[in-house]
GROMACS .gro file of C-alpha atoms in nm:
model
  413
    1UNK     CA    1   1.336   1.908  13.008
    2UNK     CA    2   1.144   1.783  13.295
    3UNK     CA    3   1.045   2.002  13.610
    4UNK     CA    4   0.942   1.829  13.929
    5UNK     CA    5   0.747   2.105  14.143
    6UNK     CA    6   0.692   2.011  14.523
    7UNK     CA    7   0.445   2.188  14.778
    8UNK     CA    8   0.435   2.109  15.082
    9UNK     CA    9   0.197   2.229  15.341
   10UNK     CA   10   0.151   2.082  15.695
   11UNK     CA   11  -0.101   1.793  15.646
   12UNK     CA   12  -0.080   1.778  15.241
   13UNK     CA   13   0.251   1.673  14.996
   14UNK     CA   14   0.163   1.777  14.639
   15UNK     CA   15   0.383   1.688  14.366
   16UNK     CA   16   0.356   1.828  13.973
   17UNK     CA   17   0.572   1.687  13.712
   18UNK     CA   18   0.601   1.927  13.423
   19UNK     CA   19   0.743   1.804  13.081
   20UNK     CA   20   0.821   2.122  12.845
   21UNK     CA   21   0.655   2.358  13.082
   22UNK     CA   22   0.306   2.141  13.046
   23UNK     CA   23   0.183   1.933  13.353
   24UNK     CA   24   0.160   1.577  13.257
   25UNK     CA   25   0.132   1.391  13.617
   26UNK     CA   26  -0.004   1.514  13.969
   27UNK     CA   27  -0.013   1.315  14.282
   28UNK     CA   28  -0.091   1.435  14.689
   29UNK     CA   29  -0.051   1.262  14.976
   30UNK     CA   30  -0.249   1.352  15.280
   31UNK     CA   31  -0.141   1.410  15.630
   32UNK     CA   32   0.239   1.264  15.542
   33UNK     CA   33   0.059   0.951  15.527
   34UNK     CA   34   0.190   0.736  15.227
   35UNK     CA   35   0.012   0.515  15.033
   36UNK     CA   36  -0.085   0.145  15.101
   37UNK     CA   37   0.075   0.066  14.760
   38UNK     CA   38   0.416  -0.098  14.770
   39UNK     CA   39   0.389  -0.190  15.143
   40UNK     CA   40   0.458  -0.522  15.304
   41UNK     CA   41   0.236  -0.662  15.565
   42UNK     CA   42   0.247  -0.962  15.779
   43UNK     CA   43  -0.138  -1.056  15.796
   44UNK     CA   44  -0.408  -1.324  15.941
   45UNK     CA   45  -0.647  -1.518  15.693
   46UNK     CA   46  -0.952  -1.484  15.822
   47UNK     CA   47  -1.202  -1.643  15.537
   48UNK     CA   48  -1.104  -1.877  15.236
   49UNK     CA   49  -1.397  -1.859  14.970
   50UNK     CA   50  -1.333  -2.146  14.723
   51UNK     CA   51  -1.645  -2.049  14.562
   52UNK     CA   52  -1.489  -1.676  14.451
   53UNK     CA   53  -1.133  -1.842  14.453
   54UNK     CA   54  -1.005  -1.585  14.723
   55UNK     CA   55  -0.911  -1.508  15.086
   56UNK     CA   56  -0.986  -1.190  15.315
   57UNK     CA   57  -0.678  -1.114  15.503
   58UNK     CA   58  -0.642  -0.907  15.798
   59UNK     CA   59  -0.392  -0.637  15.731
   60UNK     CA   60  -0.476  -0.400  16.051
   61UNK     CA   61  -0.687  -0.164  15.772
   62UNK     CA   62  -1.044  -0.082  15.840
   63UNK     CA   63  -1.132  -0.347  15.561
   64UNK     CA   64  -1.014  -0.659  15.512
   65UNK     CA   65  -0.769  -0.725  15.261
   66UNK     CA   66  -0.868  -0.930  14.921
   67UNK     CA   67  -0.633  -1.221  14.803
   68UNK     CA   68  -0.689  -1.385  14.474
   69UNK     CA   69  -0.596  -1.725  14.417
   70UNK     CA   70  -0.354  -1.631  14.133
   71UNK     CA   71  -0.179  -1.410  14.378
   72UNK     CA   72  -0.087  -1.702  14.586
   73UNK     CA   73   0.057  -1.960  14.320
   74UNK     CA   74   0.377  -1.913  14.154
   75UNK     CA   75   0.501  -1.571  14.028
   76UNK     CA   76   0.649  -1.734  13.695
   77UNK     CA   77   0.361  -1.875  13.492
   78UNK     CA   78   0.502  -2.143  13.327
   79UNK     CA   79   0.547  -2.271  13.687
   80UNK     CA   80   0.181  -2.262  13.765
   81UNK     CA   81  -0.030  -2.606  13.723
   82UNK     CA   82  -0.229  -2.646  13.448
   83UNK     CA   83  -0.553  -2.641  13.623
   84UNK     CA   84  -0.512  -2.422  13.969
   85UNK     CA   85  -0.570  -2.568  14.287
   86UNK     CA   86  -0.902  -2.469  14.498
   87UNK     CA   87  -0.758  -2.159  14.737
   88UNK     CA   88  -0.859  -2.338  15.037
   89UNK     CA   89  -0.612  -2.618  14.944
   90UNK     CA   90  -0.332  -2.293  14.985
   91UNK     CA   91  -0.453  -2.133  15.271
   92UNK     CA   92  -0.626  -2.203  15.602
   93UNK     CA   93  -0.805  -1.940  15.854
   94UNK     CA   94  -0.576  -1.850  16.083
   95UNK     CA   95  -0.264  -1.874  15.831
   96UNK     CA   96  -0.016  -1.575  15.865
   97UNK     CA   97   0.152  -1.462  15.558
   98UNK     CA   98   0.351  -1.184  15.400
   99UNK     CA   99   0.180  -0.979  15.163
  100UNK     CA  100   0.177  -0.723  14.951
  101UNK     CA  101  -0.037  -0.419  14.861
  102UNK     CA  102  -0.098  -0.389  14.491
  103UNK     CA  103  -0.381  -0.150  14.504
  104UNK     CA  104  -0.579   0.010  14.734
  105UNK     CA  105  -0.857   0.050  14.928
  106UNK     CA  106  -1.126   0.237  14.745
  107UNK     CA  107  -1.496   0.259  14.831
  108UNK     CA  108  -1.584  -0.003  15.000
  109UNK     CA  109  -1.350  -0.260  14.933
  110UNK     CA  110  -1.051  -0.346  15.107
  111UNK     CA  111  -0.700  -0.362  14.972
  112UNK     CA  112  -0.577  -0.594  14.617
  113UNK     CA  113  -0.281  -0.786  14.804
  114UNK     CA  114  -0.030  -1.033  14.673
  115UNK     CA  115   0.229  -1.257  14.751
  116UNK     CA  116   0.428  -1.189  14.431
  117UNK     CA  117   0.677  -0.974  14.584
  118UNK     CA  118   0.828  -0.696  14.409
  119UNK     CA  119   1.071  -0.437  14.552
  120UNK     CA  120   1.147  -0.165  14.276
  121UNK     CA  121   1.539  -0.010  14.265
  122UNK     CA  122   1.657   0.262  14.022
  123UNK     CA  123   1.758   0.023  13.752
  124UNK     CA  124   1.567  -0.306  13.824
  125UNK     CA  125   1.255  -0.472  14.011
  126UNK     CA  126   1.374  -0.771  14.250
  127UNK     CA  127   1.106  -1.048  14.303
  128UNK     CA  128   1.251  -1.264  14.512
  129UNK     CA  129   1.088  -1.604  14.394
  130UNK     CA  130   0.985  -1.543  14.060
  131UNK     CA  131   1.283  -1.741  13.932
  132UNK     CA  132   1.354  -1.530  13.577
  133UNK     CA  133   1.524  -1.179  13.396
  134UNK     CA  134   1.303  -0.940  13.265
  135UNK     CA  135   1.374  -0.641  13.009
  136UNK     CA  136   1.135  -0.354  12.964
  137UNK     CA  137   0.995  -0.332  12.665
  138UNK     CA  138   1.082  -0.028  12.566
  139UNK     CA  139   1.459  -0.057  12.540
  140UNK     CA  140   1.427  -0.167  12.148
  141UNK     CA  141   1.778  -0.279  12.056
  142UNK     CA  142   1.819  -0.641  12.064
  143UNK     CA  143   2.198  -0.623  12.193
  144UNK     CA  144   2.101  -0.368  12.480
  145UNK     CA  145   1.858  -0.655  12.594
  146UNK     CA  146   2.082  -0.946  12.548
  147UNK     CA  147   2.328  -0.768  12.740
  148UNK     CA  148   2.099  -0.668  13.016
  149UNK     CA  149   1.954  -1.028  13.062
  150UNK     CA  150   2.311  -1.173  13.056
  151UNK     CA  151   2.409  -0.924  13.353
  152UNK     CA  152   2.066  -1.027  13.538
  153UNK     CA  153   2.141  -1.369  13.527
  154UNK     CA  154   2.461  -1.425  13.608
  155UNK     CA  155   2.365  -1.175  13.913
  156UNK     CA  156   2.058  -1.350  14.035
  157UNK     CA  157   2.055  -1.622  14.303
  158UNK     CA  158   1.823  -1.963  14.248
  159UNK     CA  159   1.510  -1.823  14.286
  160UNK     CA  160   1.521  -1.488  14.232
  161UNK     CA  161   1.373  -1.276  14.005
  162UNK     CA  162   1.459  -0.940  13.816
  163UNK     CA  163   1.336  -0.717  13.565
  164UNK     CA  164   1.553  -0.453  13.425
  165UNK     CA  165   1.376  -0.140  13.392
  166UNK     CA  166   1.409   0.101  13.107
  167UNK     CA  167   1.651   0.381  13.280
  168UNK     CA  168   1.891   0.082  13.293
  169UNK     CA  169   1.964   0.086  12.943
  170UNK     CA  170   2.371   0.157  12.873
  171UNK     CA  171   2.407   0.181  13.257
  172UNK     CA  172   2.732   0.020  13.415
  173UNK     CA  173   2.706  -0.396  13.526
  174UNK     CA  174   2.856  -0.227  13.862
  175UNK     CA  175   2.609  -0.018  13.934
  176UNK     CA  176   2.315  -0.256  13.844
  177UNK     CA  177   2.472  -0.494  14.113
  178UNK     CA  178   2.503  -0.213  14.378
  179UNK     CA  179   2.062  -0.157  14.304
  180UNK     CA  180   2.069  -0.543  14.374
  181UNK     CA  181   2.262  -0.542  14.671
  182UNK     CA  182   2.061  -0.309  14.818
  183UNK     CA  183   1.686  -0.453  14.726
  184UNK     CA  184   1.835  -0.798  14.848
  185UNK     CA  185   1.905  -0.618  15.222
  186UNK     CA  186   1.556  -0.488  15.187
  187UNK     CA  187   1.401  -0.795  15.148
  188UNK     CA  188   1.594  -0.989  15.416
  189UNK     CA  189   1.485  -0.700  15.636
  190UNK     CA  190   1.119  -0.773  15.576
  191UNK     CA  191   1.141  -1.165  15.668
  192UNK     CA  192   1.347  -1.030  15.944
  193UNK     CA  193   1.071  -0.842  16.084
  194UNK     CA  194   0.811  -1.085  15.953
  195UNK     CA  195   0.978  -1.345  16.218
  196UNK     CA  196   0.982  -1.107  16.507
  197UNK     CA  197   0.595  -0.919  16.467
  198UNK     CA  198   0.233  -1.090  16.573
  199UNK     CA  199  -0.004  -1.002  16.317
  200UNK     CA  200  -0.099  -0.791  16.153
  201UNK     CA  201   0.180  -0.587  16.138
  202UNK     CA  202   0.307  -0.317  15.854
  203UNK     CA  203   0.649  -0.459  15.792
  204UNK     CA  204   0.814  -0.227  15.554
  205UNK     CA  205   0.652   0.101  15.343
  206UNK     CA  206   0.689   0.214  15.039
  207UNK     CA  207   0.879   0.559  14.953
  208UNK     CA  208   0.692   0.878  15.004
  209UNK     CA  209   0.515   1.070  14.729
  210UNK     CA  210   0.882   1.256  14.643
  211UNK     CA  211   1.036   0.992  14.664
  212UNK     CA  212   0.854   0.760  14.451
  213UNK     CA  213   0.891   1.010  14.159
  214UNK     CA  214   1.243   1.071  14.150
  215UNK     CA  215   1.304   0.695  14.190
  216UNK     CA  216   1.060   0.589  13.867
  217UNK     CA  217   1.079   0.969  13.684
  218UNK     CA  218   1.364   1.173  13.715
  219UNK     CA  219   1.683   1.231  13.577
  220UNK     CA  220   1.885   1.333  13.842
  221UNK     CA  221   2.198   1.507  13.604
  222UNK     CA  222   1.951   1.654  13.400
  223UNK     CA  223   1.616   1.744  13.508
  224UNK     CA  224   1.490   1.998  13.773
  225UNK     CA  225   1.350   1.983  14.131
  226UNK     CA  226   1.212   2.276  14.311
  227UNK     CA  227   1.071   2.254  14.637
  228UNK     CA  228   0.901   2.527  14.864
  229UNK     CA  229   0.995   2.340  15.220
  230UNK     CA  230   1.394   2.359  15.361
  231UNK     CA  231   1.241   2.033  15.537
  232UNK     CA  232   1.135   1.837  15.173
  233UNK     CA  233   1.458   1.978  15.019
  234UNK     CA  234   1.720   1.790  15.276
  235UNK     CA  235   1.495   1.471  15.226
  236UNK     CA  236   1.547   1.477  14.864
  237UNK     CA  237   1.877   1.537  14.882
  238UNK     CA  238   1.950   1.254  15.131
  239UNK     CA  239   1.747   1.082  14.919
  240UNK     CA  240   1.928   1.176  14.612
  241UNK     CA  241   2.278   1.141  14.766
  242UNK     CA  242   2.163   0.774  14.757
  243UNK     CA  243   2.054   0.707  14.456
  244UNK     CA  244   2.257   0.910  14.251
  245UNK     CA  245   2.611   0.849  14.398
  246UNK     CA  246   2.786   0.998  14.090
  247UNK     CA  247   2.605   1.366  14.129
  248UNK     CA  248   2.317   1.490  14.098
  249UNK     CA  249   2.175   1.859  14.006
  250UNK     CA  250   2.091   2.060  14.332
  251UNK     CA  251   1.760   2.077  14.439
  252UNK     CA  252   1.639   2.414  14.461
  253UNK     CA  253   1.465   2.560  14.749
  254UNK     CA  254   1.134   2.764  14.663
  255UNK     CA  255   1.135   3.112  14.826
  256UNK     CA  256   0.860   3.344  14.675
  257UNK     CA  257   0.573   3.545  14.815
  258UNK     CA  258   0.317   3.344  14.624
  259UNK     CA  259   0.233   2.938  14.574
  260UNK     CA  260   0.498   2.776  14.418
  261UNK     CA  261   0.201   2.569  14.188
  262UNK     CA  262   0.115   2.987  14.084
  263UNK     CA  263   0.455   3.092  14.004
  264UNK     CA  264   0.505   2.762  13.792
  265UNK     CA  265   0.186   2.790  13.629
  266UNK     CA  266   0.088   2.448  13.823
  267UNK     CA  267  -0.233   2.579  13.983
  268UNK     CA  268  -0.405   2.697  13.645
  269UNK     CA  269  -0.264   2.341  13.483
  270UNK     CA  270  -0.503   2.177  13.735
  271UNK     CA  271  -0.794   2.389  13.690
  272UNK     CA  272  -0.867   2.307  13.382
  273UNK     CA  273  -0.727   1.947  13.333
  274UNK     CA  274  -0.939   1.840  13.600
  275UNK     CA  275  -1.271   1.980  13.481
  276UNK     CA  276  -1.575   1.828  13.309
  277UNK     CA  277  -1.532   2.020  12.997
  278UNK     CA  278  -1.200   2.080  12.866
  279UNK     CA  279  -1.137   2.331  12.548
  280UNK     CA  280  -0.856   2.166  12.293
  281UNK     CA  281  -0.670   2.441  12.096
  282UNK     CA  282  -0.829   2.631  11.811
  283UNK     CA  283  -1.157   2.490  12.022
  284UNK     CA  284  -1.320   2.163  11.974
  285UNK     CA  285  -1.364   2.029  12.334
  286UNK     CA  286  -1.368   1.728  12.560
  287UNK     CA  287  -1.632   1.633  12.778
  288UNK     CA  288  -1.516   1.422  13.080
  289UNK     CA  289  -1.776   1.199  13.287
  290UNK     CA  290  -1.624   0.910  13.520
  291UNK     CA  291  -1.881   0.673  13.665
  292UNK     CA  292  -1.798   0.364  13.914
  293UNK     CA  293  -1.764   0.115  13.605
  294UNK     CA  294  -1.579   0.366  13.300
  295UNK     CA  295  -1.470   0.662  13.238
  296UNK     CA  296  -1.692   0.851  12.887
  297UNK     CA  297  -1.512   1.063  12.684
  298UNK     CA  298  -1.680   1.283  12.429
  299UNK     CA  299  -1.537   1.477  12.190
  300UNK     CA  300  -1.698   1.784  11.967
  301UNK     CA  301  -1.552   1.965  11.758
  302UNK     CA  302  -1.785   2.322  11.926
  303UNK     CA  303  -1.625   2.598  11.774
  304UNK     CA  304  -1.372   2.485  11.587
  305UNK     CA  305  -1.354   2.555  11.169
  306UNK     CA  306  -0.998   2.468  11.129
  307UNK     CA  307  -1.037   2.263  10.788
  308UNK     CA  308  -1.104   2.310  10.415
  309UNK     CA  309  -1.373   2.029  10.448
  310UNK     CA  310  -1.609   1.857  10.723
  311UNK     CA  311  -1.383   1.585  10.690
  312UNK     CA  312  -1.081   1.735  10.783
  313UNK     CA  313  -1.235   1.958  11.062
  314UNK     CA  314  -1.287   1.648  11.211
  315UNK     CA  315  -0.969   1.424  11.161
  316UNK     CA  316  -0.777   1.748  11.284
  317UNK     CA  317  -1.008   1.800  11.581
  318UNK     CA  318  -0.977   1.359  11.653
  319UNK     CA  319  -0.605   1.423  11.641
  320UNK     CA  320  -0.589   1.742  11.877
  321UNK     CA  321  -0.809   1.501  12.100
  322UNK     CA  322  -0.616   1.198  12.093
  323UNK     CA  323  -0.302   1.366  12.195
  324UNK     CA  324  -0.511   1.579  12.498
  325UNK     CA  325  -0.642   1.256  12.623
  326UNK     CA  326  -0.354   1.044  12.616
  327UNK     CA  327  -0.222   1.316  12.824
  328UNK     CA  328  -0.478   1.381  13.067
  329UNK     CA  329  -0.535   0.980  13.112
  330UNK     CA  330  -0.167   0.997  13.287
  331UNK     CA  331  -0.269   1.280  13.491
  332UNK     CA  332  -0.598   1.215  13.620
  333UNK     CA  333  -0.437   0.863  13.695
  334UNK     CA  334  -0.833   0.729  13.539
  335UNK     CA  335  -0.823   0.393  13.523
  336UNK     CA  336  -1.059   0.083  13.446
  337UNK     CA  337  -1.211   0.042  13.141
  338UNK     CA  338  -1.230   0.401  12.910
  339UNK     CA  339  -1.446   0.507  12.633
  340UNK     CA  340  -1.365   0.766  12.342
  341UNK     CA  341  -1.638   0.866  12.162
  342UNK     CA  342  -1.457   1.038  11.892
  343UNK     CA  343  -1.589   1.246  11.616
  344UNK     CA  344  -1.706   0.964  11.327
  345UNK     CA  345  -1.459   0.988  11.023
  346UNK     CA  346  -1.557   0.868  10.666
  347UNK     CA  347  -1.173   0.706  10.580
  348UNK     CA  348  -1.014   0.450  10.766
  349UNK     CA  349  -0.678   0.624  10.679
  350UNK     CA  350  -0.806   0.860  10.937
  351UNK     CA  351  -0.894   0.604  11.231
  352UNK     CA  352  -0.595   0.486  11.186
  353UNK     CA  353  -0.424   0.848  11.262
  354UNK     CA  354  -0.628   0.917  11.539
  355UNK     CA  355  -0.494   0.578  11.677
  356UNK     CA  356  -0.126   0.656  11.614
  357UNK     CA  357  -0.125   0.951  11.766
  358UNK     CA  358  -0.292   0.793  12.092
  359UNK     CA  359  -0.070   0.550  12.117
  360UNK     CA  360   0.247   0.750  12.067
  361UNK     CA  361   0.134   0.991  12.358
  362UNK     CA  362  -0.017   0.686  12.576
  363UNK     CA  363   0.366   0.555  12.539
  364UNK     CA  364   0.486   0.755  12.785
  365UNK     CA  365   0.286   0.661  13.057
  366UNK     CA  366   0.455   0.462  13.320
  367UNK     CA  367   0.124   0.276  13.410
  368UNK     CA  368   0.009   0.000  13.167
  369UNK     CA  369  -0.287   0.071  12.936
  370UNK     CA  370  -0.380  -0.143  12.673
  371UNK     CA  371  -0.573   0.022  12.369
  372UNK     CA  372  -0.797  -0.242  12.220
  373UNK     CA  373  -0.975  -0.026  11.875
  374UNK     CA  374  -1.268   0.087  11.783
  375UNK     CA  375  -1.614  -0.103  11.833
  376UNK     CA  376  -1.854  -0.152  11.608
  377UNK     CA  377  -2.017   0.178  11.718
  378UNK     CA  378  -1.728   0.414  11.619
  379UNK     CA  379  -1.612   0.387  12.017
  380UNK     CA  380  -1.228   0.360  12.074
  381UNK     CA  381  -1.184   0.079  12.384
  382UNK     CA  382  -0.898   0.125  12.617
  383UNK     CA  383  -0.822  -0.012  12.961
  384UNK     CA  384  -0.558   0.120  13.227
  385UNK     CA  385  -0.401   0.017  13.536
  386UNK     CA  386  -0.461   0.199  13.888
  387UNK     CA  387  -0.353   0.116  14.203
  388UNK     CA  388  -0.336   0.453  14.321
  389UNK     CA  389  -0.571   0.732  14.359
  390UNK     CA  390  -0.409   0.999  14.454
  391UNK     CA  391  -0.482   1.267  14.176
  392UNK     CA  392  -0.805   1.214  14.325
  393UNK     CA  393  -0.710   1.460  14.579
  394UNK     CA  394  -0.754   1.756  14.362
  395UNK     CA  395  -1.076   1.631  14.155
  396UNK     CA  396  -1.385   1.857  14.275
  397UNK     CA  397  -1.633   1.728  14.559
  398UNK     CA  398  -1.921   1.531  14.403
  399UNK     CA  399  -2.250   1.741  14.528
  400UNK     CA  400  -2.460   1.521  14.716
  401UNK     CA  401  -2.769   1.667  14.624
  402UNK     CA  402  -2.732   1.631  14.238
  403UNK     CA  403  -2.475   1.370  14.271
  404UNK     CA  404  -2.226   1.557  13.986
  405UNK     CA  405  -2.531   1.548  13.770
  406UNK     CA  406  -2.648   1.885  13.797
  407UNK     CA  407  -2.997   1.807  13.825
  408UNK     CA  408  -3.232   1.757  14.102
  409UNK     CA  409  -3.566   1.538  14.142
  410UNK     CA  410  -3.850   1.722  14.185
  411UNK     CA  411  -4.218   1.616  14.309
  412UNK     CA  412  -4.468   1.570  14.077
  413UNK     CA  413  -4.742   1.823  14.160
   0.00000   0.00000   0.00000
């Protein structure tokens, strides 16, 4: 059973998503601000760079947004050219255009935007140009997807696009339609206001923090939502009502003394998933270091004895690791590239194992991540997706003397 915990103070939303009584993903939003993800803009070029093969486009952030030329040709590759066209043969300065936030601003870089348009329902994604029907991946029977596919098509206009998410699977061809009907009145709404603004302008926002999980997370018949502000709890509801015409289970309204994160066991979650070290059951441990260009994670095996031989003190510890990581990958949000520096294993049988049981728990995660093996160090290679950073929210305050480090420079006497 899944538990969606929300606490809401004045300036922050946080949101825990408990599966089993364990916290596997954590997001905040600050000062009931959303996030730049998601949202539609109407924006000015301002400089084409056919040497980088990308535009800067004024979105009315503090930093220009960045458009890459595969961005701005078509959304279905097979209608791409074969060779693509210099960007400043696709936009001019001075160009307006709608676009789209795919990730966002972090450091000193402005916003990832594109003009491949998606607007994501309860049971599908609408892109309205991409011109084909999508299935997720991870509905497995072949006659669930042919039938799915045969719905989206014979629903989709000329150019339009869909992709049929996984929650879709056995659902109702009426209700599928209703999810189009209203992404289609979404979109027209965007154009709508993209014809009346002056840019820049934010046309249309994505859902708030709450909202966003029970859309992409949540069972609504099933699975629980507890919130700690009257306010938050109409909002889902209303939200809810919505989405989940056919009934929903109530949301319950949070009235203890102390945090709702305490009473759920939320607040001690975070402690220790979000700290450099992390102890692994019977008590091998994980050592967590994020830099600007990966994310290093080392794994020891400290004071755990668990096997009959060396060998199988370390498989077991590999495996107790794997399935930590996979977890805490989903609810740190890391992202970029990711290295696992494992315990080295004699047996291949073994590598293979700790690799399973990865990938099983890395299955789960809504956000892509694509585990490429080991290298020919022992290291296990992954990438992952981010666009977001909210769980950055709760990670600790780098110390500007030491720099997370823990060590200082010191003159040379």
């Amino acid at each position: 059973m899944k538990q969606m915990i929300v606490h809401c103070t004045q300036h922050v939303t946080r949101m825990a998503l408990l599966e089993n009584g364990r916290l596997v993903e954590y997001a905040a939003e600050r000062d009931q601000q959303q996030g730049l993800v998601g949202s539609y803009y109407k924006g000015r070029v301002m400089n084409v760079l056919p040497g980088m093969q990308a535009a800067f486009v004024d979105i009315g952030q503090k930093k220009n947004a960045f458009l890459y030329v595969d961005d701005v040709l078509h959304p279905h590759l097979e209608k791409q050219p074969q060779v693509k066209p210099s960007i400043d043969t696709l936009l001019q300065p001075g160009q307006e255009i709608i676009v789209q936030v795919r990730k966002e601003p972090r450091g000193g870089k402005g916003a990832r935007v594109t003009t491949h348009y998606t607007l994501p329902g309860r049971w599908m994604v609408y892109m309205p140009f991409a011109e084909y029907v999508g299935v997720s991946k991870k509905i497995s029977r072949e006659s669930e997807r042919n039938r799915l596919k045969a719905i989206g098509e014979r629903l989709r206009r000329r150019e339009e696009g869909l992709i049929m998410r996984t929650v879709s699977e056995d659902e109702q061809a009426d209700a599928v339609e209703g999810d189009l009907s209203f992404l289609r009145a979404q979109w027209e709404m965007i154009v709508r206001r993209a014809e009346e603004a002056a840019a820049p302008a934010l046309l249309h926002s994505d859902l708030s923090i709450v909202q966003r999980f029970i859309r992409d997370a949540f069972n609504p018949q099933r699975d629980e939502l507890m919130i700690d502000s009257p306010k938050a709890v109409r909002e889902a509801e209303a939200f809810l009502a919505e989405m989940a015409p056919d009934g929903y289970k109530p949301v319950g309204l949070y009235r203890g003394q102390e945090s709702i994160f305490t009473a759920y066991g939320v607040q001690e979650q975070l402690l220790k998933s979000f700290s450099r070290k992390i102890i692994l059951e019977g008590g091998g441990t994980l050592i967590w270091d994020e830099t600007e260009a990966l994310t290093v994670i080392d794994v020891n095996t400290a004071q755990y004895t668990g096997g009959s031989t060396l060998e199988e003190t370390v498989t077991q510890t590999n495996l107790l690791a794997a399935e930590e990581i996979g977890r805490l990958i989903r609810l740190r949000d890391t992202g970029g590239i990711i290295i696992v520096d494992f315990i080295d294993m004699e047996l291949d049988e073994h590598r293979r194992q700790v690799l399973e049981r990865l990938e099983r728990v890395i299955c789960n995660d809504r956000t892509k991540t694509h585990i490429l093996g080991w290298t020919h160090l022992g290291l296990l290679e992954m990438t992952r997706k981010k666009a977001r950073h909210d769980a950055a929210s709760f990670a600790p305050v780098i110390c500007q003397c030491c720099g997370g480090t823990g060590k200082v420079g010191a003159w040379l006497e």
